[in-house]
Short mmCIF file of C-alpha atoms in Angstrom, two decimals:
data_model
loop_
_atom_site.label_atom_id
_atom_site.label_comp_id
_atom_site.label_asym_id
_atom_site.label_seq_id
_atom_site.Cartn_x
_atom_site.Cartn_y
_atom_site.Cartn_z
CA MET S 1 107.16 151.65 -3.70
CA ARG S 2 109.27 150.48 -6.47
CA LEU S 3 111.89 148.05 -6.71
CA GLY S 4 114.18 151.78 -7.13
CA GLY S 5 112.50 153.00 -3.93
CA ARG S 6 113.21 149.99 -2.36
CA LEU S 7 116.81 149.72 -3.04
CA GLN S 8 117.74 153.31 -2.66
CA ALA S 9 116.04 153.30 0.78
CA ALA S 10 118.61 149.31 1.52
CA ILE S 11 122.11 151.77 -0.42
CA GLU S 12 121.08 154.53 2.69
CA ILE S 13 120.85 152.29 5.44
CA LEU S 14 123.89 150.05 5.37
CA THR S 15 125.51 153.65 4.85
CA ASP S 16 124.43 154.86 8.29
CA ILE S 17 125.18 150.85 9.67
CA GLU S 18 128.67 151.14 7.71
CA THR S 19 129.53 155.36 8.50
CA ARG S 20 128.54 155.72 11.76
CA HIS S 21 128.93 151.47 13.63
CA ARG S 22 124.97 150.75 14.48
CA PRO S 23 122.86 147.53 15.23
CA VAL S 24 121.47 146.76 12.11
CA PRO S 25 117.27 146.67 14.10
CA ASP S 26 118.72 150.42 15.14
CA ALA S 27 119.40 151.42 11.47
CA LEU S 28 115.94 149.73 9.96
CA LYS S 29 114.07 151.06 12.78
CA ASP S 30 114.87 155.09 12.10
CA TRP S 31 114.75 154.48 8.65
CA GLY S 32 110.89 153.21 9.03
CA LEU S 33 110.37 156.51 11.41
CA SER S 34 111.67 158.77 9.07
CA HIS S 35 109.78 157.13 6.44
CA ARG S 36 106.54 157.00 7.56
CA PHE S 37 104.49 156.12 4.08
CA ALA S 38 107.09 152.97 3.42
CA GLY S 39 103.92 149.69 3.88
CA SER S 40 104.63 146.51 5.81
CA GLY S 41 105.70 145.09 2.66
CA ASP S 42 107.94 147.53 1.49
CA ARG S 43 109.58 147.40 4.82
CA GLY S 44 109.67 143.89 5.00
CA ALA S 45 111.52 144.23 1.13
CA ILE S 46 113.98 146.47 2.58
CA GLY S 47 114.94 144.62 5.68
CA ASN S 48 115.51 141.51 3.45
CA LEU S 49 117.99 143.73 1.15
CA VAL S 50 120.09 145.11 4.12
CA HIS S 51 120.62 141.32 6.46
CA ASP S 52 121.36 139.42 2.43
CA ALA S 53 123.89 142.18 1.84
CA LEU S 54 125.25 141.56 5.26
CA ARG S 55 125.59 137.99 5.46
CA LYS S 56 127.03 137.57 2.07
CA ARG S 57 128.91 140.42 1.78
CA ALA S 58 133.03 139.59 1.66
CA SER S 59 131.73 137.58 -1.61
CA HIS S 60 129.10 139.65 -3.08
CA GLY S 61 131.95 142.69 -2.92
CA PHE S 62 134.24 140.27 -4.67
CA VAL S 63 131.54 139.88 -7.61
CA MET S 64 131.14 143.28 -8.48
CA ASN S 65 134.14 144.30 -7.85
CA GLY S 66 133.61 146.58 -4.53
CA ASP S 67 132.08 146.60 -1.42
CA THR S 68 129.94 150.18 -0.96
CA PRO S 69 126.92 149.95 -0.01
CA ALA S 70 125.11 150.30 -3.54
CA ASP S 71 127.89 147.56 -5.05
CA LEU S 72 126.03 144.79 -2.11
CA ALA S 73 123.13 145.37 -2.34
CA ILE S 74 123.19 145.12 -6.07
CA GLY S 75 124.63 141.86 -5.62
CA VAL S 76 122.04 140.70 -3.50
CA LEU S 77 119.46 141.59 -5.79
CA LEU S 78 121.29 140.10 -8.85
CA ARG S 79 122.75 136.96 -6.85
CA GLN S 80 120.24 136.30 -4.22
CA TRP S 81 116.97 137.51 -5.31
CA GLY S 82 117.52 135.70 -9.12
CA VAL S 83 116.78 139.47 -11.55
CA THR S 84 118.48 139.64 -14.03
CA PRO S 85 120.46 142.81 -15.72
CA ALA S 86 118.08 143.75 -18.25
CA GLU S 87 115.95 143.51 -15.61
CA LEU S 88 116.75 145.58 -13.20
CA VAL S 89 118.50 148.16 -16.32
CA ALA S 90 114.80 148.19 -17.52
CA GLU S 91 113.04 148.37 -14.23
CA LEU S 92 114.95 150.67 -12.97
CA ASP S 93 114.79 152.66 -16.07
CA GLY S 94 112.52 156.63 -15.13
CA ASP S 95 112.61 156.28 -12.06
CA ARG S 96 113.05 159.28 -9.50
CA PHE S 97 113.27 157.05 -6.48
CA ALA S 98 115.92 154.46 -8.19
CA PRO S 99 119.96 154.89 -7.28
CA GLU S 100 122.61 154.98 -10.22
CA ILE S 101 123.69 151.57 -11.61
CA PRO S 102 126.42 150.98 -13.30
CA SER S 103 124.94 150.48 -17.17
CA LEU S 104 124.15 146.84 -18.26
CA ALA S 105 127.23 145.59 -20.18
CA ASP S 106 128.99 146.26 -16.78
CA LEU S 107 126.80 144.32 -14.26
CA GLU S 108 127.27 141.08 -17.19
CA ALA S 109 130.69 141.51 -16.88
CA ARG S 110 130.88 141.37 -13.19
CA LEU S 111 128.59 138.73 -12.92
CA GLN S 112 131.35 136.91 -15.48
CA ARG S 113 134.06 137.03 -12.24
CA PRO S 114 133.71 132.97 -10.54
CA LEU S 115 133.92 133.53 -6.88
CA THR S 116 135.74 130.01 -7.15
CA GLU S 117 138.96 132.84 -8.18
CA ALA S 118 137.90 134.82 -4.42
CA PRO S 119 140.14 133.72 -1.51
CA ALA S 120 139.10 131.38 0.73
CA HIS S 121 137.73 133.21 2.96
CA VAL S 122 135.80 134.90 0.81
CA GLN S 123 134.11 132.36 -0.56
CA ALA S 124 132.39 131.70 3.12
CA ASP S 125 132.03 134.76 3.48
CA ILE S 126 133.59 135.54 7.04
CA PRO S 127 136.31 137.24 7.81
CA GLU S 128 140.46 135.87 7.02
CA TRP S 129 141.57 136.77 11.35
CA ILE S 130 138.74 133.78 12.40
CA VAL S 131 139.91 130.75 9.60
CA PRO S 132 142.12 129.27 11.31
CA GLU S 133 139.89 128.50 13.87
CA PHE S 134 136.90 126.82 11.44
CA GLU S 135 139.84 125.01 9.86
CA ARG S 136 139.88 123.49 13.49
CA ALA S 137 136.27 122.56 14.10
CA PHE S 138 135.50 121.13 10.59
CA GLY S 139 138.99 120.37 8.36
CA ALA S 140 137.87 120.66 5.29
CA GLU S 141 135.11 120.91 5.73
CA TRP S 142 135.14 124.75 6.97
CA VAL S 143 134.13 126.71 3.70
CA ALA S 144 131.37 124.70 2.96
CA GLU S 145 130.11 124.97 6.94
CA ALA S 146 130.26 128.76 6.75
CA ALA S 147 129.02 129.49 3.98
CA MET S 148 125.33 128.58 5.20
CA LEU S 149 126.03 130.96 7.82
CA ALA S 150 124.96 133.32 4.95
CA ASP S 151 121.60 131.89 4.86
CA ARG S 152 118.49 133.26 5.24
CA PRO S 153 117.68 131.32 8.55
CA PRO S 154 114.29 130.10 8.94
CA LEU S 155 111.25 130.66 11.93
CA ASP S 156 111.34 127.92 14.11
CA LEU S 157 109.00 126.95 17.08
CA ARG S 158 109.16 125.18 20.72
CA VAL S 159 105.68 123.62 21.11
CA ASN S 160 104.65 123.96 25.08
CA SER S 161 103.41 120.36 25.88
CA LEU S 162 102.20 121.56 28.66
CA CYS S 163 99.03 123.17 26.97
CA THR S 164 98.81 121.43 23.25
CA ASP S 165 100.67 119.22 20.70
CA GLN S 166 102.41 120.12 17.39
CA ALA S 167 98.98 119.32 14.96
CA SER S 168 97.21 122.04 16.79
CA VAL S 169 99.93 124.64 16.49
CA LEU S 170 99.89 123.54 13.24
CA ALA S 171 96.21 123.71 12.25
CA ALA S 172 96.31 127.19 13.80
CA LEU S 173 99.21 128.88 12.13
CA GLU S 174 98.64 130.89 8.88
CA ALA S 175 102.33 129.99 7.84
CA PRO S 176 102.90 128.67 4.06
CA GLY S 177 105.10 125.89 4.61
CA ALA S 178 105.05 124.64 8.26
CA GLU S 179 105.95 122.06 9.21
CA VAL S 180 107.37 120.16 11.95
CA THR S 181 110.96 119.10 12.71
CA ARG S 182 113.90 117.18 11.71
CA LEU S 183 115.43 116.85 14.99
CA ALA S 184 113.81 118.58 17.44
CA LYS S 185 110.60 116.20 18.88
CA LEU S 186 108.48 119.64 19.65
CA GLY S 187 109.46 121.96 17.31
CA ILE S 188 107.91 123.30 13.44
CA ARG S 189 109.75 125.05 11.26
CA VAL S 190 108.31 128.26 8.88
CA PRO S 191 110.90 128.12 6.29
CA ALA S 192 112.39 131.52 4.90
CA GLY S 193 110.95 132.74 1.75
CA PRO S 194 112.64 134.11 -1.42
CA GLY S 195 113.53 137.85 -2.39
CA PRO S 196 110.87 140.33 -0.66
CA ALA S 197 109.26 137.90 1.01
CA ARG S 198 108.60 138.88 4.32
CA GLN S 199 108.34 136.41 7.68
CA VAL S 200 105.28 135.27 9.13
CA ALA S 201 104.73 137.44 11.83
CA ALA S 202 104.15 134.18 14.62
CA THR S 203 104.74 136.09 17.59
CA SER S 204 101.01 138.09 15.96
CA GLU S 205 99.24 135.04 16.43
CA VAL S 206 96.49 133.78 18.57
CA CYS S 207 98.43 130.93 19.80
CA PHE S 208 101.35 132.61 20.66
CA ALA S 209 99.47 135.05 22.75
CA LYS S 210 97.89 131.60 24.17
CA GLY S 211 100.91 129.70 25.15
CA TRP S 212 101.02 127.16 22.29
CA PHE S 213 104.84 128.28 21.40
CA GLU S 214 108.12 130.23 21.46
CA ILE S 215 109.97 131.20 19.34
CA GLN S 216 113.23 129.07 19.57
CA ASP S 217 116.09 127.69 17.69
CA GLU S 218 115.70 124.32 16.40
CA GLY S 219 119.44 123.59 17.75
CA SER S 220 118.43 125.60 20.56
CA GLN S 221 115.67 122.93 21.26
CA LEU S 222 118.27 120.24 21.22
CA ALA S 223 120.12 121.66 23.60
CA ALA S 224 117.77 122.68 26.45
CA ALA S 225 116.59 118.35 25.48
CA LEU S 226 120.08 117.28 26.10
CA MET S 227 119.94 118.64 29.45
CA GLY S 228 117.83 114.94 29.89
CA ALA S 229 116.18 117.09 33.13
CA ARG S 230 113.47 115.45 34.94
CA PRO S 231 110.49 115.87 36.20
CA ASP S 232 112.02 115.76 40.23
CA ASP S 233 114.95 117.51 39.43
CA GLN S 234 116.30 121.05 41.14
CA VAL S 235 118.07 122.89 37.92
CA LEU S 236 119.59 125.93 37.83
CA ASP S 237 120.11 127.69 34.66
CA TYR S 238 122.86 129.41 35.98
CA CYS S 239 122.98 132.18 32.26
CA ALA S 240 118.98 132.53 32.46
CA GLY S 241 119.46 135.35 30.13
CA GLY S 242 115.35 135.93 28.53
CA GLY S 243 114.57 131.94 29.45
CA GLY S 244 113.89 129.87 26.50
CA LYS S 245 116.53 127.11 27.56
CA SER S 246 114.05 127.43 31.05
CA LEU S 247 111.02 127.19 29.50
CA ALA S 248 112.46 124.42 27.51
CA MET S 249 113.05 122.04 30.35
CA ALA S 250 109.93 124.13 32.28
CA ALA S 251 107.44 121.96 29.95
CA SER S 252 110.08 118.51 29.83
CA MET S 253 109.39 118.30 33.46
CA GLY S 254 105.97 118.37 33.09
CA ASN S 255 106.21 121.78 35.27
CA HIS S 256 107.00 119.52 38.45
CA GLY S 257 110.76 119.74 40.50
CA GLN S 258 112.20 123.03 40.27
CA ILE S 259 114.34 125.50 38.15
CA HIS S 260 116.30 128.28 39.83
CA ALA S 261 116.37 130.91 36.47
CA PHE S 262 119.53 133.00 37.27
CA ASP S 263 121.52 136.03 35.18
CA ALA S 264 124.15 138.11 36.27
CA ASP S 265 122.05 140.94 34.55
CA ARG S 266 119.07 140.75 36.05
CA ARG S 267 117.44 142.90 33.72
CA ARG S 268 117.64 140.16 31.46
CA LEU S 269 115.68 137.87 33.52
CA ALA S 270 112.84 140.49 33.82
CA PRO S 271 111.13 139.53 29.89
CA MET S 272 110.55 136.04 32.18
CA VAL S 273 107.84 137.11 34.00
CA GLU S 274 105.57 137.61 31.66
CA ARG S 275 106.71 134.06 29.30
CA LEU S 276 106.36 132.20 32.31
CA ARG S 277 102.75 133.30 33.18
CA ARG S 278 102.11 132.62 29.22
CA ALA S 279 103.18 129.46 28.80
CA GLY S 280 101.70 128.72 32.31
CA VAL S 281 104.40 127.26 33.88
CA ARG S 282 104.88 127.38 37.04
CA ASN S 283 108.26 125.62 38.17
CA VAL S 284 111.05 128.02 37.63
CA GLN S 285 111.92 130.49 40.23
CA LEU S 286 113.38 133.79 39.55
CA VAL S 287 116.99 134.35 41.25
CA GLU S 288 117.82 138.40 40.62
CA ARG S 289 120.82 138.43 42.76
CA ALA S 290 123.68 135.58 43.06
CA ALA S 291 123.53 136.42 47.03
CA GLY S 292 119.94 134.56 46.97
CA LEU S 293 122.05 131.00 44.95
CA GLU S 294 124.33 130.43 48.07
CA GLY S 295 121.97 127.95 49.76
CA LEU S 296 122.13 126.12 46.86
CA VAL S 297 125.59 125.53 46.62
CA GLY S 298 126.07 121.62 45.45
CA ARG S 299 123.28 120.60 46.48
CA LEU S 300 121.35 120.66 42.52
CA ASP S 301 121.05 117.94 40.29
CA ARG S 302 122.22 119.63 36.88
CA VAL S 303 123.11 123.01 35.99
CA LEU S 304 123.31 124.58 32.75
CA VAL S 305 126.10 127.00 32.18
CA ASP S 306 124.46 129.32 28.75
CA ALA S 307 127.94 130.70 28.21
CA PRO S 308 128.42 134.18 26.75
CA CYS S 309 129.88 133.91 23.40
CA THR S 310 130.84 135.46 20.43
CA GLY S 311 127.24 134.02 18.87
CA THR S 312 129.22 132.87 15.37
CA GLY S 313 126.78 130.47 15.47
CA THR S 314 123.79 132.86 15.10
CA TRP S 315 125.07 135.00 11.63
CA ARG S 316 122.60 133.82 9.97
CA ARG S 317 120.54 135.98 11.63
CA ARG S 318 122.58 139.03 12.88
CA ALA S 319 125.09 139.32 10.30
CA ASP S 320 126.00 142.61 11.23
CA ALA S 321 127.72 141.26 13.72
CA LYS S 322 129.74 138.64 12.21
CA TRP S 323 131.79 141.86 10.33
CA ARG S 324 131.90 143.99 14.09
CA LEU S 325 134.20 140.58 16.16
CA SER S 326 137.47 140.86 16.86
CA GLU S 327 140.36 138.97 18.23
CA LYS S 328 139.73 140.83 21.23
CA ASN S 329 136.04 140.34 21.60
CA LEU S 330 137.18 136.31 21.42
CA ALA S 331 139.50 136.80 23.88
CA ASP S 332 137.30 138.65 26.80
CA ARG S 333 134.76 135.77 25.56
CA MET S 334 136.47 133.07 26.93
CA ALA S 335 137.93 134.52 30.15
CA ASP S 336 133.95 135.44 31.19
CA GLN S 337 133.54 130.97 29.22
CA ASP S 338 136.19 130.21 32.54
CA ALA S 339 135.04 132.38 35.15
CA VAL S 340 131.25 131.38 34.61
CA LEU S 341 132.56 127.26 34.57
CA ASP S 342 134.38 127.74 37.64
CA SER S 343 131.75 129.69 39.93
CA ALA S 344 128.15 127.20 37.73
CA ALA S 345 130.52 124.19 39.22
CA ARG S 346 130.13 124.53 43.38
CA PHE S 347 126.24 124.47 43.33
CA VAL S 348 127.19 120.92 41.49
CA ARG S 349 126.26 117.98 43.67
CA PRO S 350 127.84 114.83 43.89
CA GLY S 351 126.73 112.32 41.19
CA GLY S 352 124.95 115.54 39.39
CA GLU S 353 125.45 117.14 36.23
CA LEU S 354 127.18 120.24 34.92
CA ALA S 355 125.97 121.33 31.15
CA TYR S 356 128.33 123.61 29.06
CA VAL S 357 126.49 125.47 26.02
CA THR S 358 127.27 128.05 23.29
CA CYS S 359 125.65 129.50 20.60
CA SER S 360 129.31 129.56 18.54
CA LEU S 361 131.22 127.19 16.61
CA LEU S 362 134.79 128.80 17.56
CA PRO S 363 136.97 125.65 18.95
CA SER S 364 139.01 128.07 21.57
CA GLU S 365 135.57 129.05 22.73
CA ASN S 366 133.95 124.83 22.89
CA THR S 367 136.43 122.25 22.99
CA ALA S 368 138.96 124.16 24.67
CA ARG S 369 137.22 125.63 27.25
CA ALA S 370 135.74 121.66 28.01
CA GLU S 371 139.25 120.84 28.55
CA ALA S 372 140.77 123.44 29.96
CA PHE S 373 137.29 123.04 33.55
CA LEU S 374 138.47 119.39 34.11
CA VAL S 375 142.31 120.04 33.74
CA ARG S 376 140.77 122.66 36.88
CA HIS S 377 137.84 120.57 38.21
CA ALA S 378 139.44 117.12 38.46
CA ASP S 379 136.25 115.94 39.97
CA PHE S 380 134.35 116.61 37.07
CA GLU S 381 134.55 113.83 34.27
CA PRO S 382 133.00 113.80 30.22
CA ILE S 383 129.42 112.67 29.92
CA ASP S 384 129.01 110.59 27.27
CA LEU S 385 126.14 111.74 25.04
CA ALA S 386 124.90 109.09 22.17
CA GLY S 387 122.69 107.54 24.29
CA ARG S 388 121.07 111.18 25.36
CA TRP S 389 121.41 112.65 21.53
CA ALA S 390 119.44 109.27 20.47
CA SER S 391 116.77 109.62 22.69
CA VAL S 392 115.69 113.12 22.45
CA THR S 393 116.30 114.03 19.12
CA ALA S 394 112.84 113.03 16.59
CA ASP S 395 114.92 111.47 13.48
CA ALA S 396 116.56 107.78 14.95
CA ALA S 397 119.64 108.21 11.54
CA ALA S 398 120.35 111.72 13.00
CA PRO S 399 124.18 110.88 12.91
CA LEU S 400 125.71 112.30 16.29
CA PRO S 401 127.66 115.19 15.94
CA LEU S 402 130.08 115.10 17.65
CA ALA S 403 133.21 117.80 17.86
CA ARG S 404 136.66 117.25 15.65
CA LYS S 405 138.89 116.19 17.84
CA GLY S 406 137.55 117.26 21.20
CA LEU S 407 134.63 116.67 23.90
CA GLY S 408 130.95 117.44 23.02
CA LEU S 409 128.55 117.87 20.54
CA VAL S 410 128.19 121.16 17.01
CA LEU S 411 125.70 121.67 15.96
CA SER S 412 125.16 123.79 12.83
CA PRO S 413 123.60 124.58 9.43
CA ARG S 414 125.34 122.19 7.48
CA ARG S 415 125.19 119.91 9.81
CA THR S 416 121.33 119.85 11.76
CA GLY S 417 119.66 122.36 9.98
CA THR S 418 120.08 124.48 12.98
CA ASP S 419 122.04 126.82 14.38
CA GLY S 420 125.15 126.52 15.33
CA PHE S 421 125.34 125.82 19.02
CA TYR S 422 128.07 123.17 21.05
CA PHE S 423 127.17 121.48 23.90
CA VAL S 424 128.66 119.79 26.96
CA ALA S 425 128.17 118.13 29.71
CA PHE S 426 129.92 116.55 32.82
CA ARG S 427 129.10 114.58 36.39
CA ARG S 428 130.18 115.23 39.40
CA ARG S 429 132.78 112.34 40.65
CA ALA S 430 130.22 110.82 43.76
#
């Protein structure tokens, strides 16, 4: 497909997402099924156009003086992919599959509109209602922090230390530019390519099938490492989901001790069966029902609550979620977080630890929930994480990413080069 056909496809998919309120993966999949002639390179380029358009929907709309699907897709080409107005007009000229676009003079005029004249939330590419949360989280730096959530994310891998090392994975990968991560000791990063470039299909690699690595953002790897799980520990992963942090902890424990992996939606645990087998993990026990945990009350060394949240820290990967988020969604998640913390705290033994993690950057879900938990549970106290951070990071000079005016650590694309995560830990008084 030529550029005109790819542009038209992206416009159609963005229209489908907007009018039918569909998740991006579903809209892309349906388009691909109905256009089987499109090759993998075409599908990759079209997917990049769609995702880039949604990541910077607000700023593209401002500069292009319109936020229709066509405005957004054209904005991607001109503002992110380095296509000049003259090149775009020339490339689409005579292409019967290309959409109609503004004139050369009109396109050039639109690009003269400085983004600095836009409201701050437009410069940051976030919904206006959520600005106070980002101001609380980052102070004067909030626009720069939020804007980096609109960049393309890299692909991060966690090397499975149970069977190999970083050097072996790097040698086996067919991934140009792959390198060890700056902070996570077992991480490998494949940078995002420019423009239409497809991301490496890491799960198609032979070394993935052999269990040498898992796909896991560097921030998630750091959160699992900050748990400090030791080989003789009894651990509960209370909101295990697909099991990424359980697998990471299992490796750090050397397949010793025991991890109980539970999720309120037991169907989410199903993928763990194959992941555990592939990784050679033997110390994780899947707990399908809450009744199966009752014998563990007050007995566990470490409990991880990877809480349900708004996912604001993952907006680079799920840009459509950014524009669907509402104040009600946030309020619902806060109630869920309080409930799951209270429930999980029962399992911590005296002297044991409870860790609370979100992939959110919003203080209402992070420091506010931690502080409220301490009010409700006087038998817990916060843990100073400075020493633990220094021990789990590969870069000894990496500054401690303390939350602003509150408990815990905040990771972000701008601070740590990772997705957005919050981590705080409490110790139950003996």
